[in-house]
mmCIF file of C-alpha atoms in Angstrom:
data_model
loop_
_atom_site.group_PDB
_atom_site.id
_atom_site.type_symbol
_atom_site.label_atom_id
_atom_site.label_comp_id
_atom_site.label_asym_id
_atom_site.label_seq_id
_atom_site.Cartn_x
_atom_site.Cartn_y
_atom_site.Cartn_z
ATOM 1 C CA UNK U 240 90.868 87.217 96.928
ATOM 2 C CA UNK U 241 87.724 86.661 99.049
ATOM 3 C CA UNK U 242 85.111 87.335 96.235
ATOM 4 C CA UNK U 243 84.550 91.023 96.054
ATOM 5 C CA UNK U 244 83.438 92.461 92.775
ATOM 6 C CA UNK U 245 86.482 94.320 91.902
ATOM 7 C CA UNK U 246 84.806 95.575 89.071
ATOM 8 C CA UNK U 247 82.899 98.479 90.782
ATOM 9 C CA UNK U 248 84.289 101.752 91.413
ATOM 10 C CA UNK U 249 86.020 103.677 94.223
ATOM 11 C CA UNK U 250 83.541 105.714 95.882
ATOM 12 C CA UNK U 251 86.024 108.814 96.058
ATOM 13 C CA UNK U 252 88.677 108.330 93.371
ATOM 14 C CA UNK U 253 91.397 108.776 96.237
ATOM 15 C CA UNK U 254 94.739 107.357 96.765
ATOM 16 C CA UNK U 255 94.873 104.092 98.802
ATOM 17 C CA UNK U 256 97.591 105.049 102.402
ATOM 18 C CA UNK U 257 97.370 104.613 105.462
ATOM 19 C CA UNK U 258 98.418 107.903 108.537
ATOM 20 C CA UNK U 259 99.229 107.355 112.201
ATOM 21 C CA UNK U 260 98.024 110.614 113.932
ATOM 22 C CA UNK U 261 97.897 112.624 117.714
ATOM 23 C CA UNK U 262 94.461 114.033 116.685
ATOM 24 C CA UNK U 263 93.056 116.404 118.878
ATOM 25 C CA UNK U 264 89.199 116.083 119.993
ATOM 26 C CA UNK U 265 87.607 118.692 118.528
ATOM 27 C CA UNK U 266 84.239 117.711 119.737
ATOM 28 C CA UNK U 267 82.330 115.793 121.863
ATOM 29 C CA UNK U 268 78.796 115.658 121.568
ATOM 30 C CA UNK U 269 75.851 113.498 122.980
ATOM 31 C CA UNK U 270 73.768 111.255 119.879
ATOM 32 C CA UNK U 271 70.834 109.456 121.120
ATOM 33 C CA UNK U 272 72.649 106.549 123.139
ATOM 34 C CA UNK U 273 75.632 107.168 121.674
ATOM 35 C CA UNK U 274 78.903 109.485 121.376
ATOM 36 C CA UNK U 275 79.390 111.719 118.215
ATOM 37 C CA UNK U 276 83.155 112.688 118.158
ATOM 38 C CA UNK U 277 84.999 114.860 115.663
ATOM 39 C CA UNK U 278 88.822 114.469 115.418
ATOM 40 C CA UNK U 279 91.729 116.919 113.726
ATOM 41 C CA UNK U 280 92.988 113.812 111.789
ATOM 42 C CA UNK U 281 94.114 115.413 108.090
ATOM 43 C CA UNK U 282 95.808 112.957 106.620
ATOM 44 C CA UNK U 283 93.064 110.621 107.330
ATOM 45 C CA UNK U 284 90.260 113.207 106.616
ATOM 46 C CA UNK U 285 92.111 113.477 102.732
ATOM 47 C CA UNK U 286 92.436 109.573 102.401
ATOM 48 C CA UNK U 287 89.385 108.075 103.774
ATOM 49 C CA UNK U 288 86.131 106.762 101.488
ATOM 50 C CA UNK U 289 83.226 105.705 102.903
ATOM 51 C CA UNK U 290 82.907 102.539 104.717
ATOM 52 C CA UNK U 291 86.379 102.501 106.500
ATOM 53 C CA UNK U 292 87.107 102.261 109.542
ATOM 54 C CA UNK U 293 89.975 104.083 112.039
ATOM 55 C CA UNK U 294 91.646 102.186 115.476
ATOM 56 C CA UNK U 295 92.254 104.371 118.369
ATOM 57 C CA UNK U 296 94.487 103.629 121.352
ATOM 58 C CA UNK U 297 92.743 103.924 124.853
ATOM 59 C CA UNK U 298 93.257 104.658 128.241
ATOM 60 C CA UNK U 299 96.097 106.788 127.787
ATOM 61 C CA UNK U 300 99.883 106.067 127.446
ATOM 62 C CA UNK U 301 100.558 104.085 131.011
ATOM 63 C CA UNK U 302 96.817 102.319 130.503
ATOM 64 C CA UNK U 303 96.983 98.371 130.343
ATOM 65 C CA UNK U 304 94.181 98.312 127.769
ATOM 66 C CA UNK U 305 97.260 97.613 125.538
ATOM 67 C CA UNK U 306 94.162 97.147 121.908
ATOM 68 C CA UNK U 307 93.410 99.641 119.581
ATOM 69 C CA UNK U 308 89.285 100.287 119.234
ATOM 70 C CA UNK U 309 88.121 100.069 115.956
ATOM 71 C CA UNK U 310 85.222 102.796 114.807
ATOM 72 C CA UNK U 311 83.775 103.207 111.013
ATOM 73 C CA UNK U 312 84.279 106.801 110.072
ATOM 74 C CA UNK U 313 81.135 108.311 110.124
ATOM 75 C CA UNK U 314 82.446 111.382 107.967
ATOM 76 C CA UNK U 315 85.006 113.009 106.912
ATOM 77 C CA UNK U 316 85.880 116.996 105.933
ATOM 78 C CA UNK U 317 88.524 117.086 103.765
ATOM 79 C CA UNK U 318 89.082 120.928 104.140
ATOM 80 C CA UNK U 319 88.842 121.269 108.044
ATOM 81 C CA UNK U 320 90.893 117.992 108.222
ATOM 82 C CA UNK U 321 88.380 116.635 110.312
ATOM 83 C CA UNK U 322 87.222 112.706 110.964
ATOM 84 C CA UNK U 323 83.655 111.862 112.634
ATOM 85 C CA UNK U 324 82.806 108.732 114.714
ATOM 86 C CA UNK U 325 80.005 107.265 116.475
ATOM 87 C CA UNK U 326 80.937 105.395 119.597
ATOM 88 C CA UNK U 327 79.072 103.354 121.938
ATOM 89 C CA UNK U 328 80.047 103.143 125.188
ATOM 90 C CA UNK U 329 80.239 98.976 125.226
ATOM 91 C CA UNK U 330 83.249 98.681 128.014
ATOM 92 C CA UNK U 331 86.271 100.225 129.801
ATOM 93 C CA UNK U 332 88.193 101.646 126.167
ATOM 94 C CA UNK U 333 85.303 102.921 124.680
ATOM 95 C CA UNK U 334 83.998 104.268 127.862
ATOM 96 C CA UNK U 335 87.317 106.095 127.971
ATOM 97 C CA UNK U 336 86.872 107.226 124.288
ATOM 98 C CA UNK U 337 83.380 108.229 125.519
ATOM 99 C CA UNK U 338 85.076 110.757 127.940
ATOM 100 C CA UNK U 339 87.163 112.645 125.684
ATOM 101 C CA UNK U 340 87.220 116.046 126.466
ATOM 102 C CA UNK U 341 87.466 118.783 123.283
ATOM 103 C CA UNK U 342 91.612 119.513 123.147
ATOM 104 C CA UNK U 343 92.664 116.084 124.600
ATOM 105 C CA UNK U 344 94.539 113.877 122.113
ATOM 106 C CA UNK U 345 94.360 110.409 121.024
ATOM 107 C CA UNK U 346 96.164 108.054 118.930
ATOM 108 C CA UNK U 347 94.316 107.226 115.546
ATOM 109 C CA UNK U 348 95.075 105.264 112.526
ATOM 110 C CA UNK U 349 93.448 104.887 109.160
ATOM 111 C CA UNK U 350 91.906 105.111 107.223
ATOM 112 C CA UNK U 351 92.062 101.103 107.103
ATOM 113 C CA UNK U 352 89.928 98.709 105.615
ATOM 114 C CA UNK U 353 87.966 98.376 102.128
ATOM 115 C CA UNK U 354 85.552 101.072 101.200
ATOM 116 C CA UNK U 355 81.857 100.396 99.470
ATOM 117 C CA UNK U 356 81.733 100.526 95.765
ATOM 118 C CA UNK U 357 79.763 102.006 93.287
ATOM 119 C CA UNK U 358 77.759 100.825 90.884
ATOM 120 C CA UNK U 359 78.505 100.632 87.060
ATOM 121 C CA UNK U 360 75.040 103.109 86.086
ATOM 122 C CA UNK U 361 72.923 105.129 88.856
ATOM 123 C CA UNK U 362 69.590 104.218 89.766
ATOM 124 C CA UNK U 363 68.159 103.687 92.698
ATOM 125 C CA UNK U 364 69.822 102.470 96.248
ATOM 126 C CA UNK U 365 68.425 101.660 99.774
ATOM 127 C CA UNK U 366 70.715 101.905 102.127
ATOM 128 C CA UNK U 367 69.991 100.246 105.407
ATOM 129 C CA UNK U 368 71.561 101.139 109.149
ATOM 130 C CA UNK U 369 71.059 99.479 112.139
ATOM 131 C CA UNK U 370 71.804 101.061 115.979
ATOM 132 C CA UNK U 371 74.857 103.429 115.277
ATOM 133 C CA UNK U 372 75.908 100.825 112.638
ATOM 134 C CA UNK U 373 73.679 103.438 110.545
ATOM 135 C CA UNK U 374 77.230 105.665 111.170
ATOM 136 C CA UNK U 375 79.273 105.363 107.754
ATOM 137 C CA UNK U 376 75.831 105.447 105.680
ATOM 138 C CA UNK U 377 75.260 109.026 105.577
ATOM 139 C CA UNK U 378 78.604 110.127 103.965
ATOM 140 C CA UNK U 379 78.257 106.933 101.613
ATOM 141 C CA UNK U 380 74.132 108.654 101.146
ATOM 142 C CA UNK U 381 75.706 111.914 100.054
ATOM 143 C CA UNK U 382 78.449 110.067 97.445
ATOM 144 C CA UNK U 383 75.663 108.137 96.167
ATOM 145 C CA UNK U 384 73.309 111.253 95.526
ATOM 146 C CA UNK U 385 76.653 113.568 93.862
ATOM 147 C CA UNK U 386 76.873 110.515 91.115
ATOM 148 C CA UNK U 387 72.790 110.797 90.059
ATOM 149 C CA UNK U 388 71.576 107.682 92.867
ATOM 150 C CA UNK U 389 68.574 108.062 94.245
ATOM 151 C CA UNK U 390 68.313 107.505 98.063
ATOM 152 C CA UNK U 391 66.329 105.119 99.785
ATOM 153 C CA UNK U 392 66.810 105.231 103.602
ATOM 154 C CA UNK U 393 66.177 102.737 106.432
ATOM 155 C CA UNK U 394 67.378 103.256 109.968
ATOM 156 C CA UNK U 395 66.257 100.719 112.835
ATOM 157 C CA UNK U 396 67.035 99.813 116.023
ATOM 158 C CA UNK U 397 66.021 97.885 119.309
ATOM 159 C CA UNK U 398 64.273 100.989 120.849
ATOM 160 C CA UNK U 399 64.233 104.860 119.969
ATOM 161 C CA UNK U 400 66.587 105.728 122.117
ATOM 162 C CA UNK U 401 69.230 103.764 120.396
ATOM 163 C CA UNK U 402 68.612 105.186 116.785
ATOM 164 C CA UNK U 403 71.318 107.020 115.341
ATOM 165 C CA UNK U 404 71.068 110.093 112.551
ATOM 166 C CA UNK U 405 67.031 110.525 111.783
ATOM 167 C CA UNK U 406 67.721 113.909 111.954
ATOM 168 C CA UNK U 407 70.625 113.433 108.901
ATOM 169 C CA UNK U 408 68.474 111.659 106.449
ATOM 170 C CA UNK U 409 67.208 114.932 105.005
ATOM 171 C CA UNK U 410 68.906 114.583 101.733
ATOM 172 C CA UNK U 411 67.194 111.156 101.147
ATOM 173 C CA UNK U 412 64.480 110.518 98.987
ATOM 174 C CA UNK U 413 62.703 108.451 101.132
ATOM 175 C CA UNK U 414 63.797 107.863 104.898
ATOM 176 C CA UNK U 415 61.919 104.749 106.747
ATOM 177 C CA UNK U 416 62.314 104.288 110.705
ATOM 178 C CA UNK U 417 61.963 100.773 112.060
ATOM 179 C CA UNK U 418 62.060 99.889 115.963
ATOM 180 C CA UNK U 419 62.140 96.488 117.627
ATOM 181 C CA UNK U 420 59.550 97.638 120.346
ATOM 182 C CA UNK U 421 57.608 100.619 118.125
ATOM 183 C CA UNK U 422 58.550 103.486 120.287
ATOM 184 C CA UNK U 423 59.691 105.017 117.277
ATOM 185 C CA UNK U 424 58.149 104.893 113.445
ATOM 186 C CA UNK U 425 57.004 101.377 112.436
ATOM 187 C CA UNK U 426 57.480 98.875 114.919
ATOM 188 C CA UNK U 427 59.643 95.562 113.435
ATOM 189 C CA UNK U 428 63.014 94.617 112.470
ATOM 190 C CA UNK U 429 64.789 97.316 110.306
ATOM 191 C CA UNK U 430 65.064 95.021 106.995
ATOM 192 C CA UNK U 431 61.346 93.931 107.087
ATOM 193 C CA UNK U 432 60.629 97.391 104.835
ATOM 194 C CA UNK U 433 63.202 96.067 102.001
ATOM 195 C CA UNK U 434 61.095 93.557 100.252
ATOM 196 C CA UNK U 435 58.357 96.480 99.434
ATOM 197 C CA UNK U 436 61.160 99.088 99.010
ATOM 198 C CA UNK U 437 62.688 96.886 96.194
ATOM 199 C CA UNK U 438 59.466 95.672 94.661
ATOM 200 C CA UNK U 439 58.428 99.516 94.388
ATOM 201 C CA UNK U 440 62.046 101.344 93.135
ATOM 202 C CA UNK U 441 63.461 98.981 91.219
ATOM 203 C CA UNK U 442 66.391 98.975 93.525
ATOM 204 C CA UNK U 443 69.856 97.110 92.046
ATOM 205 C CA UNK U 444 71.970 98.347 94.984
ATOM 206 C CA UNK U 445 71.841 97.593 98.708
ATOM 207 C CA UNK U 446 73.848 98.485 101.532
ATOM 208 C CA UNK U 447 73.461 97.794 104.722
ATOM 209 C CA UNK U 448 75.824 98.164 108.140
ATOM 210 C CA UNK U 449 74.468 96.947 111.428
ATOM 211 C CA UNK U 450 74.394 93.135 113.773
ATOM 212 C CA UNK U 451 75.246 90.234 111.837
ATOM 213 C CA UNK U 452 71.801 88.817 111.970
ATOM 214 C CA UNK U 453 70.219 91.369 110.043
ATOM 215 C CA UNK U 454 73.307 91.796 107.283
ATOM 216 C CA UNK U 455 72.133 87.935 106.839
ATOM 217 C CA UNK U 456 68.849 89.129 106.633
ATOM 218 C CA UNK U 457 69.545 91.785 104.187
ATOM 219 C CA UNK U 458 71.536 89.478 102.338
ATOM 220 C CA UNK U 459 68.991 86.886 101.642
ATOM 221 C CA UNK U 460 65.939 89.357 100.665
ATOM 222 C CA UNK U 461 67.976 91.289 98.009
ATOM 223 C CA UNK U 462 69.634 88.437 96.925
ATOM 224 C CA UNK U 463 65.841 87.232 96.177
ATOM 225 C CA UNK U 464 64.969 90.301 94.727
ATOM 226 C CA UNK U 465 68.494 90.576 92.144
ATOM 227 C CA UNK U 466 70.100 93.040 93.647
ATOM 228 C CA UNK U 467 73.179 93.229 94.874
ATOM 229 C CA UNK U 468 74.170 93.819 98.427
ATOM 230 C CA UNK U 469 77.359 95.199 100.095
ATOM 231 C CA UNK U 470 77.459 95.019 103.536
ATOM 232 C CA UNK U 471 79.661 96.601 106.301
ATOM 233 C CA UNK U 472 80.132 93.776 109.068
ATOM 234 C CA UNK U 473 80.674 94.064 112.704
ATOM 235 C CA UNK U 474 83.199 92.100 114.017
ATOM 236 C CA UNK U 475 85.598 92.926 116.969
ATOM 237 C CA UNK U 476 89.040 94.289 115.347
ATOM 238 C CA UNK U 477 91.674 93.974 117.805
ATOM 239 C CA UNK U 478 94.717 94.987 115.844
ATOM 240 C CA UNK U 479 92.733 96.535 112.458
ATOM 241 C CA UNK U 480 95.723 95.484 110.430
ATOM 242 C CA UNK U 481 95.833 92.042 109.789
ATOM 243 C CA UNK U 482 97.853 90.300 111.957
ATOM 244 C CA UNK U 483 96.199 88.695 114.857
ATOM 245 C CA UNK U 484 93.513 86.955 113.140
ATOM 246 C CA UNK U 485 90.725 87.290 115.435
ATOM 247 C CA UNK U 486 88.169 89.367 112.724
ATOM 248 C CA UNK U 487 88.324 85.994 110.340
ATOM 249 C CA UNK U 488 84.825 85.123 108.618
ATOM 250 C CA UNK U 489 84.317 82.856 106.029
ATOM 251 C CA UNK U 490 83.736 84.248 102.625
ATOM 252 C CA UNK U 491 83.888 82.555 98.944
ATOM 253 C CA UNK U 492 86.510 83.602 97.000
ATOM 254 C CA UNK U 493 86.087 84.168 93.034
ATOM 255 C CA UNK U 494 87.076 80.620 92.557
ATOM 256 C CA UNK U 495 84.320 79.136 94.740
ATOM 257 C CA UNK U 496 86.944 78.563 97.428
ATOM 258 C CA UNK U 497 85.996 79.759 101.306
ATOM 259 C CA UNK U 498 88.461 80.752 103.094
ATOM 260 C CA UNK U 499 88.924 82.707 106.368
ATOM 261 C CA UNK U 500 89.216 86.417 105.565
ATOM 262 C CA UNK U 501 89.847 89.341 107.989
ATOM 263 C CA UNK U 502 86.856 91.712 108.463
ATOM 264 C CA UNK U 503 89.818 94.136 108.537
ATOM 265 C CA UNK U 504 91.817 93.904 105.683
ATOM 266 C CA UNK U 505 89.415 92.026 103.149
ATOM 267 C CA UNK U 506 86.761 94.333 104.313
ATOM 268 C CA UNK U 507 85.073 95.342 106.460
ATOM 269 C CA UNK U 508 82.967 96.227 103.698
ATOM 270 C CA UNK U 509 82.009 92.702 101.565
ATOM 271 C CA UNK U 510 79.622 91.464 98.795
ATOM 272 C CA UNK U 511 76.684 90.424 101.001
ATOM 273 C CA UNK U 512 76.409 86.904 98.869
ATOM 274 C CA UNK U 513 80.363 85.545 99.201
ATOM 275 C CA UNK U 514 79.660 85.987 103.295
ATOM 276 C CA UNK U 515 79.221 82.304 104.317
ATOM 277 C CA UNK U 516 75.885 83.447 107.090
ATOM 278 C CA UNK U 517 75.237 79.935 107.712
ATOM 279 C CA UNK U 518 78.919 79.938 109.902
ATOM 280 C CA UNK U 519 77.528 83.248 111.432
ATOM 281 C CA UNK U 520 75.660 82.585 114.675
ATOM 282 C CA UNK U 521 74.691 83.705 118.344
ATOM 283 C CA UNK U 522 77.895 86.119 117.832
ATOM 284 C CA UNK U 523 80.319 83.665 117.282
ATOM 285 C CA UNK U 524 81.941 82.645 113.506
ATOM 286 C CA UNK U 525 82.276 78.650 113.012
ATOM 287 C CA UNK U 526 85.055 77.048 110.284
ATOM 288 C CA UNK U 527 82.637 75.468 107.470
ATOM 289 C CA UNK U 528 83.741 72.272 106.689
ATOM 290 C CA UNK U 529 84.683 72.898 103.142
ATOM 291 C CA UNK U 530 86.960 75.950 104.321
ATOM 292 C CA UNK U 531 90.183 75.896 102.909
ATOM 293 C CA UNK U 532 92.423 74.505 105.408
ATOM 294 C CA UNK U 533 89.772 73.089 107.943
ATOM 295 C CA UNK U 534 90.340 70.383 109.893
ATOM 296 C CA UNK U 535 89.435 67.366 108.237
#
């Protein structure tokens, strides 16, 4: 066990599985910096809860680009049998996904990973995005708000041209936009507004999906503050299913042990404070000492 509360709920109440799919693209649309794509995926679309993830094949069946790409599902539509995801165009797969025209095909799986919990009573949550890492937080927004939560929304990013979903915040209660550079609502890091958002709601649940640095971030303010943090992390998935290892972080397991978990299978989604940050830097994930099984 890597130190997840187990004692929250599912977000959705639905069956744990796992589908292998041809989906077709339904759509193909421009977001900001960024690539909004809907898929015909219907066993996934009936599975899926917010904050997991599906891997898609790329480059088509005689490509040499032989790894899945992993994507958080941005939202699912259980009656159309439609999945949503955000992609960035970061290299040759996802520059392939990127090109996807509506009635092509791809190979999906999912939905994989852990989902986000919720909290024992409602109350108030601030939910926290960062680039198109703000993806998966709308759908979790709109679970949140069906079970009496009230919304508290923060979406930042290095410039305004790399913010995803403003325009999708409607339903929130309060919506805050942070930039790195200010071309776009205040100008700072997106979890510099948390301190004041907590001090003034009351806030006992945070979530947050975006660069490592600023889940640590997150981490340590609402940790400060007594509430408790999930957080969706970003680490490169090469297989999504738990076999080649190269997603491990270390997080503390309920019996104070760390150990090397995969993003993938004991997440992606974690408790903020079992995440071992001080291994996390500069975008690479050191063995603590005191890990189980370390050298020594």
């Amino acid at each position: 066990m890597t130190g997840r509360d187990m004692t929250a709920h599912d977000m959705t109440g639905r069956d744990a599985g796992v589908c292998q799919a041809t989906a077709r693209v339904a759509g193909n649309a421009p977001a900001a910096a960024y690539r909004h794509l809907t898929l015909d995926a219907p066993g996934i679309a009936q599975l899926a809860q917010p904050g997991q993830f599906v891997a898609l094949t790329v480059g088509g069946p005689t490509s040499a680009l032989l790894l899945r790409r992993s994507f958080s599902i941005h939202r699912v539509d259980p009656a159309a049998g439609t999945v949503e995801i955000v992609v960035s165009d970061a290299g040759p797969g996802t520059a392939w996904i990127t090109r996807l025209a509506d009635g092509e095909s791809v190979d999906i799986v999912g939905p994989l990973g852990r989902g986000f919990t919720l909290p024992d009573a409602p109350g108030a949550a601030v939910l926290i995005g960062g680039g198109y890492g703000s993806a998966p937080m709308f759908w979790l927004a709109n679970v949140l708000r069906e079970n009496g939560f009230a919304i508290h929304h923060v979406l930042g990013a290095a410039s305004a041209d790399r913010l995803f979903g403003a325009e999708l915040a409607d339903p929130a209660d309060e919506l805050i936009v942070t930039t790195d550079d200010g071309s776009q609502g205040e100008r700072g890091w997106v979890s510099d507004p948390l301190p004041g958002l907590l001090e003034r709601t009351g806030a006992k649940a945070v979530y947050a999906c975006g660069p490592m640095g600023m889940l640590r971030a997150v981490t340590e303010i609402a940790t400060a503050h007594g509430a408790r943090a999930e957080v969706a992390v970003e680490e490169a998935m090469a297989c999504g299913i738990g076999v080649c290892m190269t997603c491990v972080l270390p997080v503390v397991g309920a019996d104070g042990v760390t150990r090397m978990s995969r993003s993938c299978v004991d997440g992606p989604i974690f408790d903020a404070t079992t995440v071992r940050w001080d291994a996390v830097a500069g975008g690479r994930v050191a063995v603590p000492a005191d890990c189980l099984g370390a050298p020594r």
